[in-house]
mmCIF file with all atom_site columns, C-alpha atoms in Angstrom:
data_model
loop_
_atom_site.group_PDB
_atom_site.id
_atom_site.type_symbol
_atom_site.label_atom_id
_atom_site.label_alt_id
_atom_site.label_comp_id
_atom_site.label_asym_id
_atom_site.label_entity_id
_atom_site.label_seq_id
_atom_site.pdbx_PDB_ins_code
_atom_site.Cartn_x
_atom_site.Cartn_y
_atom_site.Cartn_z
_atom_site.occupancy
_atom_site.B_iso_or_equiv
_atom_site.pdbx_formal_charge
_atom_site.auth_seq_id
_atom_site.auth_comp_id
_atom_site.auth_asym_id
_atom_site.auth_atom_id
_atom_site.pdbx_PDB_model_num
ATOM 1   C CA . ASN A 1 1   ? -56.133 -184.359 121.814 1.00 73.00 ? 1   ASN A CA 1
ATOM 2   C CA . ALA A 1 2   ? -58.600 -186.812 120.282 1.00 85.00 ? 2   ALA A CA 1
ATOM 3   C CA . GLY A 1 3   ? -61.639 -185.062 121.793 1.00 95.00 ? 3   GLY A CA 1
ATOM 4   C CA . VAL A 1 4   ? -64.626 -187.423 122.024 1.00 97.00 ? 4   VAL A CA 1
ATOM 5   C CA . THR A 1 5   ? -64.144 -190.888 120.556 1.00 97.00 ? 5   THR A CA 1
ATOM 6   C CA . GLN A 1 6   ? -66.812 -193.536 119.961 1.00 98.00 ? 6   GLN A CA 1
ATOM 7   C CA . THR A 1 7   ? -66.611 -197.200 119.081 1.00 97.00 ? 7   THR A CA 1
ATOM 8   C CA . PRO A 1 8   ? -67.748 -198.884 116.972 1.00 97.00 ? 8   PRO A CA 1
ATOM 9   C CA . LYS A 1 9   ? -68.487 -196.597 114.028 1.00 96.00 ? 9   LYS A CA 1
ATOM 10  C CA . PHE A 1 10  ? -70.967 -199.030 112.480 1.00 97.00 ? 10  PHE A CA 1
ATOM 11  C CA . GLN A 1 11  ? -72.851 -202.012 113.875 1.00 97.00 ? 11  GLN A CA 1
ATOM 12  C CA . VAL A 1 12  ? -75.548 -204.368 112.631 1.00 98.00 ? 12  VAL A CA 1
ATOM 13  C CA . LEU A 1 13  ? -77.480 -206.382 115.201 1.00 97.00 ? 13  LEU A CA 1
ATOM 14  C CA . LYS A 1 14  ? -80.286 -208.876 115.089 1.00 98.00 ? 14  LYS A CA 1
ATOM 15  C CA . THR A 1 15  ? -83.384 -208.283 117.204 1.00 98.00 ? 15  THR A CA 1
ATOM 16  C CA . GLY A 1 16  ? -82.730 -209.447 120.748 1.00 97.00 ? 16  GLY A CA 1
ATOM 17  C CA . GLN A 1 17  ? -78.944 -209.181 120.628 1.00 98.00 ? 17  GLN A CA 1
ATOM 18  C CA . SER A 1 18  ? -77.116 -206.995 123.116 1.00 97.00 ? 18  SER A CA 1
ATOM 19  C CA . MET A 1 19  ? -74.239 -204.613 122.689 1.00 97.00 ? 19  MET A CA 1
ATOM 20  C CA . THR A 1 20  ? -72.380 -201.780 124.371 1.00 98.00 ? 20  THR A CA 1
ATOM 21  C CA . LEU A 1 21  ? -71.441 -198.516 122.700 1.00 98.00 ? 21  LEU A CA 1
ATOM 22  C CA . GLN A 1 22  ? -68.245 -197.061 124.067 1.00 98.00 ? 22  GLN A CA 1
ATOM 23  C CA . CYS A 1 23  ? -67.441 -193.375 124.502 1.00 98.00 ? 23  CYS A CA 1
ATOM 24  C CA . ALA A 1 24  ? -64.345 -191.671 125.881 1.00 98.00 ? 24  ALA A CA 1
ATOM 25  C CA . GLN A 1 25  ? -63.206 -188.049 126.159 1.00 97.00 ? 25  GLN A CA 1
ATOM 26  C CA . ASP A 1 26  ? -59.729 -186.731 126.899 1.00 96.00 ? 26  ASP A CA 1
ATOM 27  C CA . MET A 1 27  ? -60.676 -183.131 127.768 1.00 96.00 ? 27  MET A CA 1
ATOM 28  C CA . ASN A 1 28  ? -61.169 -183.705 131.513 1.00 95.00 ? 28  ASN A CA 1
ATOM 29  C CA . HIS A 1 29  ? -64.853 -182.841 131.144 1.00 95.00 ? 29  HIS A CA 1
ATOM 30  C CA . ASN A 1 30  ? -67.221 -183.465 134.010 1.00 95.00 ? 30  ASN A CA 1
ATOM 31  C CA . SER A 1 31  ? -70.441 -184.049 132.063 1.00 95.00 ? 31  SER A CA 1
ATOM 32  C CA . MET A 1 32  ? -71.184 -186.645 129.403 1.00 97.00 ? 32  MET A CA 1
ATOM 33  C CA . TYR A 1 33  ? -74.266 -187.369 127.297 1.00 97.00 ? 33  TYR A CA 1
ATOM 34  C CA . TRP A 1 34  ? -75.782 -189.935 124.962 1.00 98.00 ? 34  TRP A CA 1
ATOM 35  C CA . TYR A 1 35  ? -78.120 -188.802 122.169 1.00 98.00 ? 35  TYR A CA 1
ATOM 36  C CA . ARG A 1 36  ? -79.810 -190.605 119.336 1.00 97.00 ? 36  ARG A CA 1
ATOM 37  C CA . GLN A 1 37  ? -80.571 -188.965 116.000 1.00 97.00 ? 37  GLN A CA 1
ATOM 38  C CA . ASP A 1 38  ? -83.345 -190.154 113.727 1.00 94.00 ? 38  ASP A CA 1
ATOM 39  C CA . PRO A 1 39  ? -84.531 -188.548 110.481 1.00 85.00 ? 39  PRO A CA 1
ATOM 40  C CA . GLY A 1 40  ? -86.878 -185.674 111.206 1.00 79.00 ? 40  GLY A CA 1
ATOM 41  C CA . MET A 1 41  ? -86.528 -186.067 114.975 1.00 80.00 ? 41  MET A CA 1
ATOM 42  C CA . GLY A 1 42  ? -83.376 -184.129 115.698 1.00 86.00 ? 42  GLY A CA 1
ATOM 43  C CA . LEU A 1 43  ? -81.115 -185.107 118.581 1.00 93.00 ? 43  LEU A CA 1
ATOM 44  C CA . ARG A 1 44  ? -82.896 -186.717 121.512 1.00 94.00 ? 44  ARG A CA 1
ATOM 45  C CA . LEU A 1 45  ? -81.221 -187.216 124.870 1.00 95.00 ? 45  LEU A CA 1
ATOM 46  C CA . ILE A 1 46  ? -81.101 -190.815 126.114 1.00 97.00 ? 46  ILE A CA 1
ATOM 47  C CA . TYR A 1 47  ? -79.069 -190.571 129.330 1.00 97.00 ? 47  TYR A CA 1
ATOM 48  C CA . TYR A 1 48  ? -76.558 -188.210 130.808 1.00 96.00 ? 48  TYR A CA 1
ATOM 49  C CA . SER A 1 49  ? -73.985 -188.014 133.556 1.00 96.00 ? 49  SER A CA 1
ATOM 50  C CA . ALA A 1 50  ? -73.625 -184.535 135.024 1.00 93.00 ? 50  ALA A CA 1
ATOM 51  C CA . SER A 1 51  ? -70.544 -185.605 136.958 1.00 93.00 ? 51  SER A CA 1
ATOM 52  C CA . GLU A 1 52  ? -68.561 -188.746 137.670 1.00 93.00 ? 52  GLU A CA 1
ATOM 53  C CA . GLY A 1 53  ? -70.646 -191.101 139.798 1.00 91.00 ? 53  GLY A CA 1
ATOM 54  C CA . THR A 1 54  ? -74.056 -189.819 138.683 1.00 95.00 ? 54  THR A CA 1
ATOM 55  C CA . THR A 1 55  ? -76.359 -190.770 135.820 1.00 97.00 ? 55  THR A CA 1
ATOM 56  C CA . ASP A 1 56  ? -79.832 -189.555 134.912 1.00 96.00 ? 56  ASP A CA 1
ATOM 57  C CA . LYS A 1 57  ? -82.508 -190.373 132.370 1.00 97.00 ? 57  LYS A CA 1
ATOM 58  C CA . GLY A 1 58  ? -83.127 -188.136 129.430 1.00 95.00 ? 58  GLY A CA 1
ATOM 59  C CA . GLU A 1 59  ? -86.063 -187.912 127.063 1.00 93.00 ? 59  GLU A CA 1
ATOM 60  C CA . VAL A 1 60  ? -85.908 -191.462 125.610 1.00 96.00 ? 60  VAL A CA 1
ATOM 61  C CA . PRO A 1 61  ? -84.230 -193.840 128.129 1.00 97.00 ? 61  PRO A CA 1
ATOM 62  C CA . ASN A 1 62  ? -86.356 -196.969 127.629 1.00 97.00 ? 62  ASN A CA 1
ATOM 63  C CA . GLY A 1 63  ? -84.366 -199.941 126.354 1.00 97.00 ? 63  GLY A CA 1
ATOM 64  C CA . TYR A 1 64  ? -81.007 -198.491 127.357 1.00 98.00 ? 64  TYR A CA 1
ATOM 65  C CA . ASN A 1 65  ? -78.656 -198.519 130.322 1.00 97.00 ? 65  ASN A CA 1
ATOM 66  C CA . VAL A 1 66  ? -75.527 -196.490 130.945 1.00 98.00 ? 66  VAL A CA 1
ATOM 67  C CA . SER A 1 67  ? -72.375 -196.709 132.997 1.00 97.00 ? 67  SER A CA 1
ATOM 68  C CA . ARG A 1 68  ? -70.068 -193.830 133.901 1.00 96.00 ? 68  ARG A CA 1
ATOM 69  C CA . LEU A 1 69  ? -67.000 -196.017 134.245 1.00 91.00 ? 69  LEU A CA 1
ATOM 70  C CA . ASN A 1 70  ? -64.715 -193.141 135.276 1.00 95.00 ? 70  ASN A CA 1
ATOM 71  C CA . LYS A 1 71  ? -64.366 -189.475 134.430 1.00 96.00 ? 71  LYS A CA 1
ATOM 72  C CA . ARG A 1 72  ? -63.270 -190.272 130.868 1.00 97.00 ? 72  ARG A CA 1
ATOM 73  C CA . GLU A 1 73  ? -65.643 -193.040 129.861 1.00 97.00 ? 73  GLU A CA 1
ATOM 74  C CA . PHE A 1 74  ? -69.428 -193.283 129.497 1.00 98.00 ? 74  PHE A CA 1
ATOM 75  C CA . SER A 1 75  ? -70.922 -196.391 127.904 1.00 98.00 ? 75  SER A CA 1
ATOM 76  C CA . LEU A 1 76  ? -74.409 -197.081 126.561 1.00 98.00 ? 76  LEU A CA 1
ATOM 77  C CA . ARG A 1 77  ? -75.816 -200.602 126.628 1.00 98.00 ? 77  ARG A CA 1
ATOM 78  C CA . LEU A 1 78  ? -78.666 -202.102 124.668 1.00 97.00 ? 78  LEU A CA 1
ATOM 79  C CA . GLU A 1 79  ? -79.708 -205.262 126.514 1.00 94.00 ? 79  GLU A CA 1
ATOM 80  C CA . SER A 1 80  ? -82.136 -206.592 123.899 1.00 97.00 ? 80  SER A CA 1
ATOM 81  C CA . ALA A 1 81  ? -81.983 -204.628 120.680 1.00 97.00 ? 81  ALA A CA 1
ATOM 82  C CA . ALA A 1 82  ? -85.175 -203.782 118.800 1.00 97.00 ? 82  ALA A CA 1
ATOM 83  C CA . PRO A 1 83  ? -85.636 -202.422 115.255 1.00 97.00 ? 83  PRO A CA 1
ATOM 84  C CA . SER A 1 84  ? -86.903 -199.164 116.805 1.00 97.00 ? 84  SER A CA 1
ATOM 85  C CA . GLN A 1 85  ? -83.382 -198.641 118.143 1.00 98.00 ? 85  GLN A CA 1
ATOM 86  C CA . THR A 1 86  ? -81.961 -198.335 114.645 1.00 97.00 ? 86  THR A CA 1
ATOM 87  C CA . SER A 1 87  ? -80.424 -194.900 114.747 1.00 97.00 ? 87  SER A CA 1
ATOM 88  C CA . VAL A 1 88  ? -77.245 -192.864 114.849 1.00 98.00 ? 88  VAL A CA 1
ATOM 89  C CA . TYR A 1 89  ? -75.916 -192.533 118.383 1.00 98.00 ? 89  TYR A CA 1
ATOM 90  C CA . PHE A 1 90  ? -73.817 -189.581 119.488 1.00 98.00 ? 90  PHE A CA 1
ATOM 91  C CA . CYS A 1 91  ? -71.833 -189.216 122.657 1.00 98.00 ? 91  CYS A CA 1
ATOM 92  C CA . ALA A 1 92  ? -71.004 -185.710 123.875 1.00 97.00 ? 92  ALA A CA 1
ATOM 93  C CA . SER A 1 93  ? -69.165 -184.047 126.728 1.00 96.00 ? 93  SER A CA 1
ATOM 94  C CA . LYS A 1 94  ? -69.048 -180.656 128.433 1.00 95.00 ? 94  LYS A CA 1
ATOM 95  C CA . ARG A 1 95  ? -66.674 -179.182 130.958 1.00 92.00 ? 95  ARG A CA 1
ATOM 96  C CA . LEU A 1 96  ? -69.587 -178.272 133.243 1.00 86.00 ? 96  LEU A CA 1
ATOM 97  C CA . ALA A 1 97  ? -73.217 -179.421 133.225 1.00 84.00 ? 97  ALA A CA 1
ATOM 98  C CA . GLY A 1 98  ? -74.592 -175.896 133.509 1.00 82.00 ? 98  GLY A CA 1
ATOM 99  C CA . GLY A 1 99  ? -73.802 -172.658 131.788 1.00 81.00 ? 99  GLY A CA 1
ATOM 100 C CA . PRO A 1 100 ? -72.878 -171.689 128.238 1.00 83.00 ? 100 PRO A CA 1
ATOM 101 C CA . ASN A 1 101 ? -69.814 -173.883 127.807 1.00 86.00 ? 101 ASN A CA 1
ATOM 102 C CA . GLU A 1 102 ? -69.289 -175.791 124.589 1.00 91.00 ? 102 GLU A CA 1
ATOM 103 C CA . GLN A 1 103 ? -70.597 -179.305 124.113 1.00 94.00 ? 103 GLN A CA 1
ATOM 104 C CA . PHE A 1 104 ? -68.279 -181.527 122.094 1.00 96.00 ? 104 PHE A CA 1
ATOM 105 C CA . PHE A 1 105 ? -69.622 -184.451 120.096 1.00 97.00 ? 105 PHE A CA 1
ATOM 106 C CA . GLY A 1 106 ? -68.114 -187.690 118.929 1.00 97.00 ? 106 GLY A CA 1
ATOM 107 C CA . PRO A 1 107 ? -68.373 -188.862 115.300 1.00 96.00 ? 107 PRO A CA 1
ATOM 108 C CA . GLY A 1 108 ? -71.348 -191.145 115.992 1.00 97.00 ? 108 GLY A CA 1
ATOM 109 C CA . THR A 1 109 ? -72.172 -194.852 115.854 1.00 97.00 ? 109 THR A CA 1
ATOM 110 C CA . ARG A 1 110 ? -74.520 -195.970 113.111 1.00 97.00 ? 110 ARG A CA 1
ATOM 111 C CA . LEU A 1 111 ? -76.578 -198.862 114.432 1.00 98.00 ? 111 LEU A CA 1
ATOM 112 C CA . THR A 1 112 ? -78.955 -201.021 112.422 1.00 97.00 ? 112 THR A CA 1
ATOM 113 C CA . VAL A 1 113 ? -81.172 -203.584 114.148 1.00 97.00 ? 113 VAL A CA 1
ATOM 114 C CA . LEU A 1 114 ? -82.675 -206.185 111.841 1.00 97.00 ? 114 LEU A CA 1
ATOM 115 C CA . THR B 2 1   ? -92.353 -178.638 128.878 1.00 55.00 ? 1   THR B CA 1
ATOM 116 C CA . GLN B 2 2   ? -90.352 -176.329 126.693 1.00 60.00 ? 2   GLN B CA 1
ATOM 117 C CA . LEU B 2 3   ? -91.435 -176.282 123.052 1.00 77.00 ? 3   LEU B CA 1
ATOM 118 C CA . LEU B 2 4   ? -88.634 -175.556 120.620 1.00 88.00 ? 4   LEU B CA 1
ATOM 119 C CA . GLU B 2 5   ? -89.278 -174.952 116.951 1.00 93.00 ? 5   GLU B CA 1
ATOM 120 C CA . GLN B 2 6   ? -86.851 -174.374 114.140 1.00 96.00 ? 6   GLN B CA 1
ATOM 121 C CA . SER B 2 7   ? -87.901 -173.109 110.735 1.00 96.00 ? 7   SER B CA 1
ATOM 122 C CA . PRO B 2 8   ? -87.759 -173.754 107.934 1.00 97.00 ? 8   PRO B CA 1
ATOM 123 C CA . GLN B 2 9   ? -87.172 -177.485 108.260 1.00 95.00 ? 9   GLN B CA 1
ATOM 124 C CA . PHE B 2 10  ? -85.525 -177.669 104.824 1.00 96.00 ? 10  PHE B CA 1
ATOM 125 C CA . LEU B 2 11  ? -83.935 -175.000 102.658 1.00 97.00 ? 11  LEU B CA 1
ATOM 126 C CA . SER B 2 12  ? -82.301 -175.389 99.260  1.00 97.00 ? 12  SER B CA 1
ATOM 127 C CA . ILE B 2 13  ? -80.729 -172.304 97.720  1.00 97.00 ? 13  ILE B CA 1
ATOM 128 C CA . GLN B 2 14  ? -78.259 -171.276 95.054  1.00 98.00 ? 14  GLN B CA 1
ATOM 129 C CA . GLU B 2 15  ? -74.733 -170.214 95.889  1.00 98.00 ? 15  GLU B CA 1
ATOM 130 C CA . GLY B 2 16  ? -74.585 -166.490 96.592  1.00 98.00 ? 16  GLY B CA 1
ATOM 131 C CA . GLU B 2 17  ? -78.109 -166.158 97.989  1.00 98.00 ? 17  GLU B CA 1
ATOM 132 C CA . ASN B 2 18  ? -78.894 -164.916 101.483 1.00 98.00 ? 18  ASN B CA 1
ATOM 133 C CA . LEU B 2 19  ? -80.992 -166.817 103.986 1.00 98.00 ? 19  LEU B CA 1
ATOM 134 C CA . THR B 2 20  ? -82.337 -166.672 107.527 1.00 98.00 ? 20  THR B CA 1
ATOM 135 C CA . VAL B 2 21  ? -83.306 -169.546 109.780 1.00 98.00 ? 21  VAL B CA 1
ATOM 136 C CA . TYR B 2 22  ? -85.202 -169.253 113.029 1.00 97.00 ? 22  TYR B CA 1
ATOM 137 C CA . CYS B 2 23  ? -85.328 -170.831 116.455 1.00 96.00 ? 23  CYS B CA 1
ATOM 138 C CA . ASN B 2 24  ? -88.362 -170.151 118.652 1.00 95.00 ? 24  ASN B CA 1
ATOM 139 C CA . SER B 2 25  ? -89.156 -171.332 122.151 1.00 91.00 ? 25  SER B CA 1
ATOM 140 C CA . SER B 2 26  ? -92.153 -171.167 124.427 1.00 88.00 ? 26  SER B CA 1
ATOM 141 C CA . SER B 2 27  ? -89.844 -170.437 127.364 1.00 89.00 ? 27  SER B CA 1
ATOM 142 C CA . VAL B 2 28  ? -87.294 -167.827 128.343 1.00 90.00 ? 28  VAL B CA 1
ATOM 143 C CA . PHE B 2 29  ? -83.758 -169.115 128.599 1.00 87.00 ? 29  PHE B CA 1
ATOM 144 C CA . SER B 2 30  ? -80.497 -167.721 129.915 1.00 89.00 ? 30  SER B CA 1
ATOM 145 C CA . SER B 2 31  ? -78.505 -168.238 126.726 1.00 91.00 ? 31  SER B CA 1
ATOM 146 C CA . LEU B 2 32  ? -78.571 -170.185 123.475 1.00 93.00 ? 32  LEU B CA 1
ATOM 147 C CA . GLN B 2 33  ? -76.161 -172.039 121.275 1.00 95.00 ? 33  GLN B CA 1
ATOM 148 C CA . TRP B 2 34  ? -76.126 -172.740 117.536 1.00 97.00 ? 34  TRP B CA 1
ATOM 149 C CA . TYR B 2 35  ? -74.442 -175.869 116.209 1.00 97.00 ? 35  TYR B CA 1
ATOM 150 C CA . ARG B 2 36  ? -73.793 -177.034 112.653 1.00 97.00 ? 36  ARG B CA 1
ATOM 151 C CA . GLN B 2 37  ? -73.699 -180.693 111.715 1.00 96.00 ? 37  GLN B CA 1
ATOM 152 C CA . GLU B 2 38  ? -72.136 -181.796 108.449 1.00 94.00 ? 38  GLU B CA 1
ATOM 153 C CA . PRO B 2 39  ? -73.122 -185.122 106.881 1.00 90.00 ? 39  PRO B CA 1
ATOM 154 C CA . GLY B 2 40  ? -71.599 -188.094 108.693 1.00 90.00 ? 40  GLY B CA 1
ATOM 155 C CA . GLU B 2 41  ? -70.256 -186.047 111.594 1.00 94.00 ? 41  GLU B CA 1
ATOM 156 C CA . GLY B 2 42  ? -71.285 -184.832 115.011 1.00 95.00 ? 42  GLY B CA 1
ATOM 157 C CA . PRO B 2 43  ? -72.535 -181.267 115.611 1.00 96.00 ? 43  PRO B CA 1
ATOM 158 C CA . VAL B 2 44  ? -69.979 -178.514 116.144 1.00 96.00 ? 44  VAL B CA 1
ATOM 159 C CA . LEU B 2 45  ? -70.585 -175.320 118.098 1.00 96.00 ? 45  LEU B CA 1
ATOM 160 C CA . LEU B 2 46  ? -70.855 -172.144 116.004 1.00 97.00 ? 46  LEU B CA 1
ATOM 161 C CA . VAL B 2 47  ? -71.767 -169.545 118.623 1.00 96.00 ? 47  VAL B CA 1
ATOM 162 C CA . THR B 2 48  ? -73.199 -168.894 122.066 1.00 94.00 ? 48  THR B CA 1
ATOM 163 C CA . VAL B 2 49  ? -75.430 -165.846 122.623 1.00 93.00 ? 49  VAL B CA 1
ATOM 164 C CA . VAL B 2 50  ? -76.044 -164.805 126.206 1.00 92.00 ? 50  VAL B CA 1
ATOM 165 C CA . THR B 2 51  ? -77.647 -161.346 126.275 1.00 90.00 ? 51  THR B CA 1
ATOM 166 C CA . GLY B 2 52  ? -81.116 -160.389 125.061 1.00 91.00 ? 52  GLY B CA 1
ATOM 167 C CA . GLY B 2 53  ? -80.792 -158.406 121.833 1.00 93.00 ? 53  GLY B CA 1
ATOM 168 C CA . GLU B 2 54  ? -77.227 -159.556 121.279 1.00 95.00 ? 54  GLU B CA 1
ATOM 169 C CA . VAL B 2 55  ? -75.885 -159.805 117.740 1.00 97.00 ? 55  VAL B CA 1
ATOM 170 C CA . LYS B 2 56  ? -72.784 -161.855 116.968 1.00 97.00 ? 56  LYS B CA 1
ATOM 171 C CA . LYS B 2 57  ? -71.039 -162.182 113.619 1.00 97.00 ? 57  LYS B CA 1
ATOM 172 C CA . LEU B 2 58  ? -68.933 -165.084 112.460 1.00 95.00 ? 58  LEU B CA 1
ATOM 173 C CA . LYS B 2 59  ? -67.645 -164.199 108.973 1.00 96.00 ? 59  LYS B CA 1
ATOM 174 C CA . ARG B 2 60  ? -70.775 -164.422 106.775 1.00 97.00 ? 60  ARG B CA 1
ATOM 175 C CA . LEU B 2 61  ? -72.988 -165.715 109.601 1.00 98.00 ? 61  LEU B CA 1
ATOM 176 C CA . THR B 2 62  ? -74.926 -163.299 111.809 1.00 98.00 ? 62  THR B CA 1
ATOM 177 C CA . PHE B 2 63  ? -76.638 -164.571 114.945 1.00 97.00 ? 63  PHE B CA 1
ATOM 178 C CA . GLN B 2 64  ? -79.245 -162.614 116.857 1.00 96.00 ? 64  GLN B CA 1
ATOM 179 C CA . PHE B 2 65  ? -80.749 -163.343 120.259 1.00 95.00 ? 65  PHE B CA 1
ATOM 180 C CA . GLY B 2 66  ? -84.261 -161.974 120.771 1.00 94.00 ? 66  GLY B CA 1
ATOM 181 C CA . ASP B 2 67  ? -84.834 -159.181 123.276 1.00 92.00 ? 67  ASP B CA 1
ATOM 182 C CA . ALA B 2 68  ? -87.120 -161.433 125.309 1.00 92.00 ? 68  ALA B CA 1
ATOM 183 C CA . ARG B 2 69  ? -84.585 -164.328 125.154 1.00 91.00 ? 69  ARG B CA 1
ATOM 184 C CA . LYS B 2 70  ? -87.197 -166.696 123.706 1.00 92.00 ? 70  LYS B CA 1
ATOM 185 C CA . ASP B 2 71  ? -86.016 -166.735 120.097 1.00 94.00 ? 71  ASP B CA 1
ATOM 186 C CA . SER B 2 72  ? -82.968 -166.491 117.897 1.00 96.00 ? 72  SER B CA 1
ATOM 187 C CA . SER B 2 73  ? -82.106 -166.199 114.234 1.00 97.00 ? 73  SER B CA 1
ATOM 188 C CA . LEU B 2 74  ? -79.173 -167.090 112.028 1.00 98.00 ? 74  LEU B CA 1
ATOM 189 C CA . HIS B 2 75  ? -78.596 -165.101 108.836 1.00 98.00 ? 75  HIS B CA 1
ATOM 190 C CA . ILE B 2 76  ? -76.131 -166.263 106.201 1.00 98.00 ? 76  ILE B CA 1
ATOM 191 C CA . THR B 2 77  ? -74.932 -163.784 103.603 1.00 98.00 ? 77  THR B CA 1
ATOM 192 C CA . ALA B 2 78  ? -73.830 -165.008 100.176 1.00 98.00 ? 78  ALA B CA 1
ATOM 193 C CA . ALA B 2 79  ? -74.176 -168.691 101.013 1.00 97.00 ? 79  ALA B CA 1
ATOM 194 C CA . GLN B 2 80  ? -71.441 -171.066 99.875  1.00 97.00 ? 80  GLN B CA 1
ATOM 195 C CA . PRO B 2 81  ? -71.611 -174.849 99.278  1.00 96.00 ? 81  PRO B CA 1
ATOM 196 C CA . GLY B 2 82  ? -69.480 -175.246 102.391 1.00 95.00 ? 82  GLY B CA 1
ATOM 197 C CA . ASP B 2 83  ? -72.409 -173.877 104.433 1.00 97.00 ? 83  ASP B CA 1
ATOM 198 C CA . THR B 2 84  ? -74.406 -177.013 103.620 1.00 96.00 ? 84  THR B CA 1
ATOM 199 C CA . GLY B 2 85  ? -75.439 -178.885 106.733 1.00 96.00 ? 85  GLY B CA 1
ATOM 200 C CA . LEU B 2 86  ? -77.940 -179.206 109.550 1.00 96.00 ? 86  LEU B CA 1
ATOM 201 C CA . TYR B 2 87  ? -78.230 -176.125 111.755 1.00 97.00 ? 87  TYR B CA 1
ATOM 202 C CA . LEU B 2 88  ? -79.331 -176.852 115.311 1.00 96.00 ? 88  LEU B CA 1
ATOM 203 C CA . CYS B 2 89  ? -80.246 -174.474 118.084 1.00 95.00 ? 89  CYS B CA 1
ATOM 204 C CA . ALA B 2 90  ? -80.031 -175.393 121.760 1.00 93.00 ? 90  ALA B CA 1
ATOM 205 C CA . PRO B 2 91  ? -81.331 -173.124 124.536 1.00 91.00 ? 91  PRO B CA 1
ATOM 206 C CA . ILE B 2 92  ? -79.478 -173.218 127.814 1.00 89.00 ? 92  ILE B CA 1
ATOM 207 C CA . SER B 2 93  ? -81.382 -173.220 131.084 1.00 85.00 ? 93  SER B CA 1
ATOM 208 C CA . GLY B 2 94  ? -79.599 -173.789 134.357 1.00 82.00 ? 94  GLY B CA 1
ATOM 209 C CA . ASN B 2 95  ? -77.921 -177.165 134.726 1.00 82.00 ? 95  ASN B CA 1
ATOM 210 C CA . THR B 2 96  ? -80.367 -179.070 132.527 1.00 84.00 ? 96  THR B CA 1
ATOM 211 C CA . PRO B 2 97  ? -78.892 -180.926 129.541 1.00 87.00 ? 97  PRO B CA 1
ATOM 212 C CA . LEU B 2 98  ? -79.038 -179.302 126.142 1.00 88.00 ? 98  LEU B CA 1
ATOM 213 C CA . VAL B 2 99  ? -82.292 -179.909 124.293 1.00 88.00 ? 99  VAL B CA 1
ATOM 214 C CA . PHE B 2 100 ? -81.878 -179.468 120.580 1.00 92.00 ? 100 PHE B CA 1
ATOM 215 C CA . GLY B 2 101 ? -84.375 -178.315 118.027 1.00 89.00 ? 101 GLY B CA 1
ATOM 216 C CA . LYS B 2 102 ? -85.054 -180.574 115.061 1.00 93.00 ? 102 LYS B CA 1
ATOM 217 C CA . GLY B 2 103 ? -82.866 -178.324 112.965 1.00 95.00 ? 103 GLY B CA 1
ATOM 218 C CA . THR B 2 104 ? -82.873 -176.665 109.578 1.00 96.00 ? 104 THR B CA 1
ATOM 219 C CA . ARG B 2 105 ? -81.303 -178.723 106.821 1.00 96.00 ? 105 ARG B CA 1
ATOM 220 C CA . LEU B 2 106 ? -79.579 -176.346 104.406 1.00 97.00 ? 106 LEU B CA 1
ATOM 221 C CA . SER B 2 107 ? -78.380 -177.281 100.965 1.00 97.00 ? 107 SER B CA 1
ATOM 222 C CA . VAL B 2 108 ? -76.386 -174.723 98.978  1.00 97.00 ? 108 VAL B CA 1
ATOM 223 C CA . ILE B 2 109 ? -76.115 -175.575 95.327  1.00 97.00 ? 109 ILE B CA 1
ATOM 224 C CA . ALA B 2 110 ? -73.107 -174.380 93.322  1.00 95.00 ? 110 ALA B CA 1
#
């Protein structure tokens, strides 16, 4: 099993450009999440999908959109990138939204917006 | 809004020393997880504690869940360079997504 995979691993954008970060999991998990990680700020939740067909905003959703394409895939889109979106983005998945089950993370996408 | 604090924010120690890091919340939660993140990678689950007062051991790591289920600690005995990383706590409350603390960045020097 590959677990949680993310593409691309690195990306450089110019202000105003758009892009989509891809995430897929092969563990048949119901819930998927997008976080961003900035120095000194920890992991902050952008959007999540508790189950296929649902999406909800997290702590920092402005400037982002998401699509739960199917049970395996959950993409994050930046419509008009801004320098404040320079960050490391992590996708994660869990078998169930609630309860003490393990959350698995992808390796991250390192995004720089110039 | 739940306030979650981890301390210390940074810790640099020599190999063989002991250390304790803390996770404190303003709210009671049903259980709590600790994750470790190594440089350039995503976080990986270390342990889940579910009962107030619970103590779990993972080799040289000892995790304790406070009696009131508002705080937790992680103690490392005889730290090794391989323990270097960012230690994150995440309280669990119902079906809400995990909210992570800002973490303790540990550096163990050989």
